mmCIF file of C-alpha atoms in Angstrom:
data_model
loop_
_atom_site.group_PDB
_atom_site.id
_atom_site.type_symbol
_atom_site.label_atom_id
_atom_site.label_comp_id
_atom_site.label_asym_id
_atom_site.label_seq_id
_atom_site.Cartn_x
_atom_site.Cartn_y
_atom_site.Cartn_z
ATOM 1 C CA UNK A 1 53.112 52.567 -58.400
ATOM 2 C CA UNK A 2 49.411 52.283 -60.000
ATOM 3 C CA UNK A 3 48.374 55.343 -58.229
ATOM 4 C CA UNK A 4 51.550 57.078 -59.073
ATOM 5 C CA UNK A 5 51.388 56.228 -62.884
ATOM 6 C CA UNK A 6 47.595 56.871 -62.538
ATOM 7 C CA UNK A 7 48.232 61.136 -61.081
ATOM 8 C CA UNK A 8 50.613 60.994 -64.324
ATOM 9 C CA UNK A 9 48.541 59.837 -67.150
ATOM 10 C CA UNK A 10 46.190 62.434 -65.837
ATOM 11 C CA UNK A 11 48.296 65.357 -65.356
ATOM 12 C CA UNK A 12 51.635 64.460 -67.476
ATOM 13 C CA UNK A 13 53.025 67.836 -65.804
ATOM 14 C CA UNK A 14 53.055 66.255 -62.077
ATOM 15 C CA UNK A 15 56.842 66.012 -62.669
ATOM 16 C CA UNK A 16 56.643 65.342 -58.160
ATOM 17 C CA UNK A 17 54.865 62.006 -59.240
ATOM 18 C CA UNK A 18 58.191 60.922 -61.864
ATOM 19 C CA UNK A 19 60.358 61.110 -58.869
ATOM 20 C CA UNK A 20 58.407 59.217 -56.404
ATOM 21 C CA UNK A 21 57.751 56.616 -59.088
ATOM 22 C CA UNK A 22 61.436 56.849 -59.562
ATOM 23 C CA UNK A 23 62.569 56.509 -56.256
ATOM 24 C CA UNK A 24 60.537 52.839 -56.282
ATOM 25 C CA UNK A 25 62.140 51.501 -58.912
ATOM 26 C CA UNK A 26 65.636 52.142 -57.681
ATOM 27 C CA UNK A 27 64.831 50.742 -54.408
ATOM 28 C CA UNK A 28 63.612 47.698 -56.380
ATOM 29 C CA UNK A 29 66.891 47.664 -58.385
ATOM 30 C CA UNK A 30 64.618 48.295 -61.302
ATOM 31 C CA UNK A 31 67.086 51.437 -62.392
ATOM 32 C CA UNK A 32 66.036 51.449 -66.287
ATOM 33 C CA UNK A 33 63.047 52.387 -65.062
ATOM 34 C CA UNK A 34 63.960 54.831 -62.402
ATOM 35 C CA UNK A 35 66.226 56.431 -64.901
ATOM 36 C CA UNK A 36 63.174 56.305 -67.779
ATOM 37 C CA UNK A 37 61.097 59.049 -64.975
ATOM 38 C CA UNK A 38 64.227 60.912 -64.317
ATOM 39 C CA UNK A 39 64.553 61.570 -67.340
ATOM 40 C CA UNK A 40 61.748 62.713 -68.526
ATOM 41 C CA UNK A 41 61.486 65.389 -65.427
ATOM 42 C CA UNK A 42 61.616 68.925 -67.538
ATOM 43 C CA UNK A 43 64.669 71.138 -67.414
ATOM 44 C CA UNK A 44 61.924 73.962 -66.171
ATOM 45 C CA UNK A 45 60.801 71.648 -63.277
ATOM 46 C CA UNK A 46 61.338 72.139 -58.910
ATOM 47 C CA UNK A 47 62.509 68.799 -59.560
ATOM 48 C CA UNK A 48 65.077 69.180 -62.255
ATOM 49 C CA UNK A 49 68.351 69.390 -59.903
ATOM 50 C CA UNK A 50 66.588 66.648 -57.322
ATOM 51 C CA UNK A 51 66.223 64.113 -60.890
ATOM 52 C CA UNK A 52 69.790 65.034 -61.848
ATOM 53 C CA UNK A 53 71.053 64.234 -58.596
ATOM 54 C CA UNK A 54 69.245 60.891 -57.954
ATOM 55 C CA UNK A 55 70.496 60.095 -61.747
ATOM 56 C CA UNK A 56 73.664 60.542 -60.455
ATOM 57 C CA UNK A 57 72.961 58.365 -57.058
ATOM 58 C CA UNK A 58 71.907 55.452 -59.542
ATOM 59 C CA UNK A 59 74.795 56.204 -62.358
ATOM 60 C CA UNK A 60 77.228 55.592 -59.241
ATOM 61 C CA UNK A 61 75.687 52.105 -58.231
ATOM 62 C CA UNK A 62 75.323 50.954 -61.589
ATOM 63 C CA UNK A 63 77.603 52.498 -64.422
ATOM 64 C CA UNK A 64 81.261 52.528 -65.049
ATOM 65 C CA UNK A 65 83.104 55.511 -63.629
ATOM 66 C CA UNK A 66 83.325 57.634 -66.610
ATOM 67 C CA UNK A 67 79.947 57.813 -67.087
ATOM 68 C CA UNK A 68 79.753 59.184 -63.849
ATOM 69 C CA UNK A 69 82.227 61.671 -63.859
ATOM 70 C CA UNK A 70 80.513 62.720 -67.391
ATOM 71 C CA UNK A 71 77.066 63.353 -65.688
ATOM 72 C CA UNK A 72 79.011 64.590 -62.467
ATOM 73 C CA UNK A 73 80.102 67.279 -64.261
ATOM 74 C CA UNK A 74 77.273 68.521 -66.645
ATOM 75 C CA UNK A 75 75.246 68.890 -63.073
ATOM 76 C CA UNK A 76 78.597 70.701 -61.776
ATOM 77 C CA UNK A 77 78.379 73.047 -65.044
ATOM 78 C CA UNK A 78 74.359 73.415 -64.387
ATOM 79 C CA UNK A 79 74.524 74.093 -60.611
ATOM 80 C CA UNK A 80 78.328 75.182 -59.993
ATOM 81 C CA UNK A 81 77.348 77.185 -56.199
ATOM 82 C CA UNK A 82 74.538 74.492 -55.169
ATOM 83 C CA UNK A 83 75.674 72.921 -51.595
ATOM 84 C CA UNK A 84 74.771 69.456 -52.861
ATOM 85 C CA UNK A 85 76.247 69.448 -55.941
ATOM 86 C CA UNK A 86 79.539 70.677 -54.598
ATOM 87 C CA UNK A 87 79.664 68.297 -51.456
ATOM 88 C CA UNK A 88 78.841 65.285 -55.068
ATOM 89 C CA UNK A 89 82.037 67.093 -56.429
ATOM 90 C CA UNK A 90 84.037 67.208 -53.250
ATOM 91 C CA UNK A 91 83.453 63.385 -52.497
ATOM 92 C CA UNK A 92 84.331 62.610 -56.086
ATOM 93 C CA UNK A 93 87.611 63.976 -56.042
ATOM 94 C CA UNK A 94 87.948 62.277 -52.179
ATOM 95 C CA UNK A 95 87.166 59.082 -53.697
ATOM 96 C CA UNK A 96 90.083 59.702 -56.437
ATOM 97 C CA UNK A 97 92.691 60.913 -53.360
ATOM 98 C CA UNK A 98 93.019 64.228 -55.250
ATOM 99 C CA UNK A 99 93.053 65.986 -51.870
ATOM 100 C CA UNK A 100 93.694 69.162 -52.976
ATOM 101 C CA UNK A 101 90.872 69.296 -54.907
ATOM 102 C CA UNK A 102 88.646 68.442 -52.458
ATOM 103 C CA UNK A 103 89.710 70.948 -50.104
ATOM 104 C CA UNK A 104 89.203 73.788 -52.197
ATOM 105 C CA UNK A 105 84.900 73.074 -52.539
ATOM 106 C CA UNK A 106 84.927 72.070 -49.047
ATOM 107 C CA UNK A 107 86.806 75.141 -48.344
ATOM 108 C CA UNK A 108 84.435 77.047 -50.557
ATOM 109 C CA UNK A 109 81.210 75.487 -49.171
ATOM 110 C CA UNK A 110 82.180 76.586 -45.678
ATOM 111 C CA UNK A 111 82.850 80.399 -46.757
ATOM 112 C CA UNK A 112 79.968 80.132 -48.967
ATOM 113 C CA UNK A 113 77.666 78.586 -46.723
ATOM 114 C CA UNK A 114 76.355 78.367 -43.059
ATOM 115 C CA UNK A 115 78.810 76.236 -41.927
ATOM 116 C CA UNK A 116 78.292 73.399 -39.685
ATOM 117 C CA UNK A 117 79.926 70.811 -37.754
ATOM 118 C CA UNK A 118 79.813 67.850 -40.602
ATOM 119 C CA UNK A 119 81.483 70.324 -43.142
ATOM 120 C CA UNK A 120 84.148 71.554 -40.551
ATOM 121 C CA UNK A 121 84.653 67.355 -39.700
ATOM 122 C CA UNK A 122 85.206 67.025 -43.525
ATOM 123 C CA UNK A 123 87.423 69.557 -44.747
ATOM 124 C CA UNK A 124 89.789 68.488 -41.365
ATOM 125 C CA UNK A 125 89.768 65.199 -42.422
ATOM 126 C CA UNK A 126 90.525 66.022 -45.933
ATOM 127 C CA UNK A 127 93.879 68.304 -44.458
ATOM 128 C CA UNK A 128 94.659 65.180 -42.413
ATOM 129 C CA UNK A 129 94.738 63.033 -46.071
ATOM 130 C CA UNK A 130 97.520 65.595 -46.954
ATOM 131 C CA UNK A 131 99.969 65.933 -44.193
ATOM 132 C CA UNK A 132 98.804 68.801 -42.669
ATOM 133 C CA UNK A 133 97.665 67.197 -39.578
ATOM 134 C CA UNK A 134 97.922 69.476 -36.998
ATOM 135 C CA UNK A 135 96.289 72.169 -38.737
ATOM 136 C CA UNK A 136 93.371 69.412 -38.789
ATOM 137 C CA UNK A 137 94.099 68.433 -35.029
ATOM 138 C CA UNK A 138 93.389 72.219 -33.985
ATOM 139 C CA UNK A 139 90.157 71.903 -35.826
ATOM 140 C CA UNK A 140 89.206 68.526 -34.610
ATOM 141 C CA UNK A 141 89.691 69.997 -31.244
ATOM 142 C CA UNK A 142 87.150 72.874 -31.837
ATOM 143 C CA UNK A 143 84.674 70.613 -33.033
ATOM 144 C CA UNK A 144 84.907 68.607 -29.690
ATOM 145 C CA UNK A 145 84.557 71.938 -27.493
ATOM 146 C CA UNK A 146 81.510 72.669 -28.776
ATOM 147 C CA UNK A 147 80.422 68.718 -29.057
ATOM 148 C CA UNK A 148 82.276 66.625 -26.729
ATOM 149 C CA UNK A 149 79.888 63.687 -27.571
ATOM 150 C CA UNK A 150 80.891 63.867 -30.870
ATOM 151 C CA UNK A 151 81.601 60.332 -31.233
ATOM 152 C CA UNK A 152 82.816 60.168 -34.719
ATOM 153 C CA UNK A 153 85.275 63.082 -33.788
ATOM 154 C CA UNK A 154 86.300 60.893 -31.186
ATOM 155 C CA UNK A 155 87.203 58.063 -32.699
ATOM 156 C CA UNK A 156 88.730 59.381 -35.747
ATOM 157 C CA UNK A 157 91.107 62.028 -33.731
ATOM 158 C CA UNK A 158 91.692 58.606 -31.217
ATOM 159 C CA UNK A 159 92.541 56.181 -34.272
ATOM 160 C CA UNK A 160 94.848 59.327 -36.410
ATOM 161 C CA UNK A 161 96.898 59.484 -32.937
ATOM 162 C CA UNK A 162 97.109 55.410 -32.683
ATOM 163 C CA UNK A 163 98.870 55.403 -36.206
ATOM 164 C CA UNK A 164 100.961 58.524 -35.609
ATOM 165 C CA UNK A 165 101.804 56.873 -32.142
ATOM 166 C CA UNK A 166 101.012 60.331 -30.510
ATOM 167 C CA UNK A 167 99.901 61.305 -27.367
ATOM 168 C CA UNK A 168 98.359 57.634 -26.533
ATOM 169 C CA UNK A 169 97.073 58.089 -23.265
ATOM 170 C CA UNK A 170 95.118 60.687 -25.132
ATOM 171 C CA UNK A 171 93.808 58.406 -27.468
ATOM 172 C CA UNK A 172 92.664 55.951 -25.360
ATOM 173 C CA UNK A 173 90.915 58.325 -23.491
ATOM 174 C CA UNK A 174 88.937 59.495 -26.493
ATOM 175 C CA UNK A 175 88.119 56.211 -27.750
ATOM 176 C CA UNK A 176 87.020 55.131 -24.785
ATOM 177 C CA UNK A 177 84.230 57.993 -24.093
ATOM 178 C CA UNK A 178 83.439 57.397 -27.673
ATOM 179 C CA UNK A 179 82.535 53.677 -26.377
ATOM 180 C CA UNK A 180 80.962 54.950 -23.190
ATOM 181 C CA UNK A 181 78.420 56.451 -25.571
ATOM 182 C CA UNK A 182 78.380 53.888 -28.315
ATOM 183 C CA UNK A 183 79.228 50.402 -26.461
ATOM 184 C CA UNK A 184 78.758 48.392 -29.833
ATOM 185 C CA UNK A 185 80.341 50.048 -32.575
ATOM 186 C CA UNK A 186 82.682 47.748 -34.308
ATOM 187 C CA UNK A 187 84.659 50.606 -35.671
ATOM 188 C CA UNK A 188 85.195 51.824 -32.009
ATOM 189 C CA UNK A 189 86.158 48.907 -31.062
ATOM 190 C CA UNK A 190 88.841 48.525 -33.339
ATOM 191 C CA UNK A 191 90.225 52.010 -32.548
ATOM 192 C CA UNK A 192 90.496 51.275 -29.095
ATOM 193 C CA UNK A 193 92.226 47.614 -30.111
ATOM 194 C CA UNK A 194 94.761 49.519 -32.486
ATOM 195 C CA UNK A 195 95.412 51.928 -29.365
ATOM 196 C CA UNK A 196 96.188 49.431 -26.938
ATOM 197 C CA UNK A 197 98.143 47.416 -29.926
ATOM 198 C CA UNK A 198 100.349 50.488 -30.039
ATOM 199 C CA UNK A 199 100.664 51.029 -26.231
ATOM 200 C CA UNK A 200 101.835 46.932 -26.675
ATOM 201 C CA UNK A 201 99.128 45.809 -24.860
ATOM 202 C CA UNK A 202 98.527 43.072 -27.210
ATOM 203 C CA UNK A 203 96.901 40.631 -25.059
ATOM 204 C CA UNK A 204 94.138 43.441 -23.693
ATOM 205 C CA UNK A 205 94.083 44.604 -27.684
ATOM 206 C CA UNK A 206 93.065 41.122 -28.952
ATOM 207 C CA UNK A 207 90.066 40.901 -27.105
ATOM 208 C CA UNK A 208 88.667 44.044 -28.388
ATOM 209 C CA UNK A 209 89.631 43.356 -32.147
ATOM 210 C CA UNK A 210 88.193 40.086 -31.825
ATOM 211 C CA UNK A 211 84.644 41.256 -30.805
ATOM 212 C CA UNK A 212 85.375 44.619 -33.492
ATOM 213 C CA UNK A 213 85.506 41.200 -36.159
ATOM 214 C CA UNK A 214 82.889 39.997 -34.336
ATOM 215 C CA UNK A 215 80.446 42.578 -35.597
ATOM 216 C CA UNK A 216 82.436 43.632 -38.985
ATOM 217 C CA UNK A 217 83.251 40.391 -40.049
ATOM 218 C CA UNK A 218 84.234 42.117 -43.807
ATOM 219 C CA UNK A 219 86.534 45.055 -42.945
ATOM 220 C CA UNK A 220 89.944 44.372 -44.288
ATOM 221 C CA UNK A 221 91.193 46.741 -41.671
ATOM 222 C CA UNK A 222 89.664 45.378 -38.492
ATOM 223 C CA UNK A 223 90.983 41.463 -40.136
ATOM 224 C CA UNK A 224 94.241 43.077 -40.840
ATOM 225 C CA UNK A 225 94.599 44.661 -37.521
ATOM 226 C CA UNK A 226 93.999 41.381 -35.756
ATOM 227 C CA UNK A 227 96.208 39.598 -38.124
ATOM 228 C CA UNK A 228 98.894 41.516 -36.239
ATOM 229 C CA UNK A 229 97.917 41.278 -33.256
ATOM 230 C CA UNK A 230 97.782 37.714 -33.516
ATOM 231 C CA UNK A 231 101.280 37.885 -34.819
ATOM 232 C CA UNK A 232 102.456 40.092 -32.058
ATOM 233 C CA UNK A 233 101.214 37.307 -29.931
ATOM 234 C CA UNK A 234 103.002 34.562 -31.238
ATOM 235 C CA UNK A 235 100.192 33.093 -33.167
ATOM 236 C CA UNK A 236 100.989 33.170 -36.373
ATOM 237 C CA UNK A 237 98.739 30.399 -37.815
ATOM 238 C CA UNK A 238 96.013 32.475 -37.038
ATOM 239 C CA UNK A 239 97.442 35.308 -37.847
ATOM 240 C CA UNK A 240 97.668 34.277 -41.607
ATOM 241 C CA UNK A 241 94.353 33.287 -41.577
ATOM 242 C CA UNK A 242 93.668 37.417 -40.853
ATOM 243 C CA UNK A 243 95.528 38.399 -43.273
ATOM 244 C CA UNK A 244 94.148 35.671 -45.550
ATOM 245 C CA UNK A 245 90.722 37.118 -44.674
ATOM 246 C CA UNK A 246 91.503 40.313 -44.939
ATOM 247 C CA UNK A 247 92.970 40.180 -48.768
ATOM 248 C CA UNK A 248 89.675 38.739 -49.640
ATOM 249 C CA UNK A 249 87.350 42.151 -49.466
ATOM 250 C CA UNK A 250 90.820 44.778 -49.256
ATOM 251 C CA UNK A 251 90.364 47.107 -52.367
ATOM 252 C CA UNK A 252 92.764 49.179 -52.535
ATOM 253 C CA UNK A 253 96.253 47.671 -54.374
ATOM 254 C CA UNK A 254 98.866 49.552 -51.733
ATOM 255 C CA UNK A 255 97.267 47.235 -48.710
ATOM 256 C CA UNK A 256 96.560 44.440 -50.644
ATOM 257 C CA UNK A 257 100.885 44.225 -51.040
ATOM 258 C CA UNK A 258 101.487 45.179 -47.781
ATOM 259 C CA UNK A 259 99.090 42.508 -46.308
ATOM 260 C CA UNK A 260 100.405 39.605 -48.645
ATOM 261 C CA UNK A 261 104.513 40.985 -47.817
ATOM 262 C CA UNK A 262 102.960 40.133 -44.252
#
């Protein structure tokens, strides 16, 4: 930080100094600071759009939402075709469920744009959010020709089929080559427990939500899931305790009533 405030006090223009100096204080949680540097980065700057964005980064951790949405949107106006801007736009209106929305930039950045496997993987899953699944299950598929060790695409297609109860001999399969390559993941694991949990395997299921709590001892879903498997099993002390669990880090007011009508 002394050398960094040092190259500035010398050369007030070395605008590449502000944002490392910046970057430190928001990994210290020092984000007055961070936001001080970012701000004083000039509109005629390389950095200018890199500030704006990290502002943003910071504005989200920090700042209520309209805020946010205020700066989101004067970087939008700024930088309306920039890739980065418009995936911080996409994700905004993803984070609000305005699906539509979304679609439309993600659409956009993929016609605009190189496109590439992530973007593809996110404007399916956005389709999926608004009942047009197999338009996204065609897509999903294409992305698994040309990357069949795409584990994420595994275990999303895998879990989507589990809820739909679809094709679950499918699903199982996928999940489990999505293990094969990542043995550990917790969210795997919970995939493949909510599989078997719909094939009513329950006492094969349990053991792999247990070890999916195990290692993500905070997801409401995993807690949830094993809450009913529990129940499924007979054991329905426990299974309150799940769902008990569960309602203490579940965010979203739709699963909070359906775990506490549980």
């Amino acid at each position: 930080k002394v050398l960094l405030e040092l190259s500035i006090f010398l050369n007030p223009k070395m605008d590449i100094s502000r944002y490392s100096l910046a970057e430190i204080y928001n990994s210290e949680k020092i984000n007055k600071l961070a936001l001080k540097n970012l701000n004083s980065i000039s509109h005629k700057s390389f950095y200018f759009l890199a500030a704006n964005l990290k502002k943003l980064a910071i504005i989200k951790e920090t700042e209520a939402n309209l805020k946010y949405r205020s700066q989101l949107f004067k970087i939008v106006d700024l930088w309306p075709e920039n890739k980065f801007v418009l995936y911080r736009l996409a994700n905004y209106y993803k984070s609000k469920k305005q699906y539509v929305s979304s679609i439309k930039i993600y659409k956009k950045i993929l016609e605009s744009y190189n496109s590439n496997d992530r973007d593809l993987f996110l404007y399916a899953s956005n389709l999926d959010k608004i009942g047009k699944w197999d338009e996204a299950k065609v897509l999903f598929f294409k992305l698994l020709e040309k990357n069949p060790k795409d584990t994420y695409t595994l275990n999303y297609v895998s879990y989507k089929l589990a809820l739909k109860e679809q094709e679950l001999g499918l699903a199982l399969k996928l999940i489990k080559k999505a293990l094969m390559l990542d043995p550990e993941n917790g969210y795997f694991l919970d995939t493949l427990g909510w599989v078997e949990f719909k094939r009513k395997n329950y006492a094969s299921a349990v053991q792999f939500l247990e070890k999916s709590v195990s290692l993500l001892p905070r997801s409401a879903e995993v807690l949830d899931h094993l809450g009913d498997c529990y129940f499924m099993l007979n054991r329905k002390k426990e299974a309150v305790f799940e769902w008990n669990k569960a309602l203490k880090y579940e965010t979203d007011k739709d699963n909070i009533k359906k775990i506490r009508a549980k």
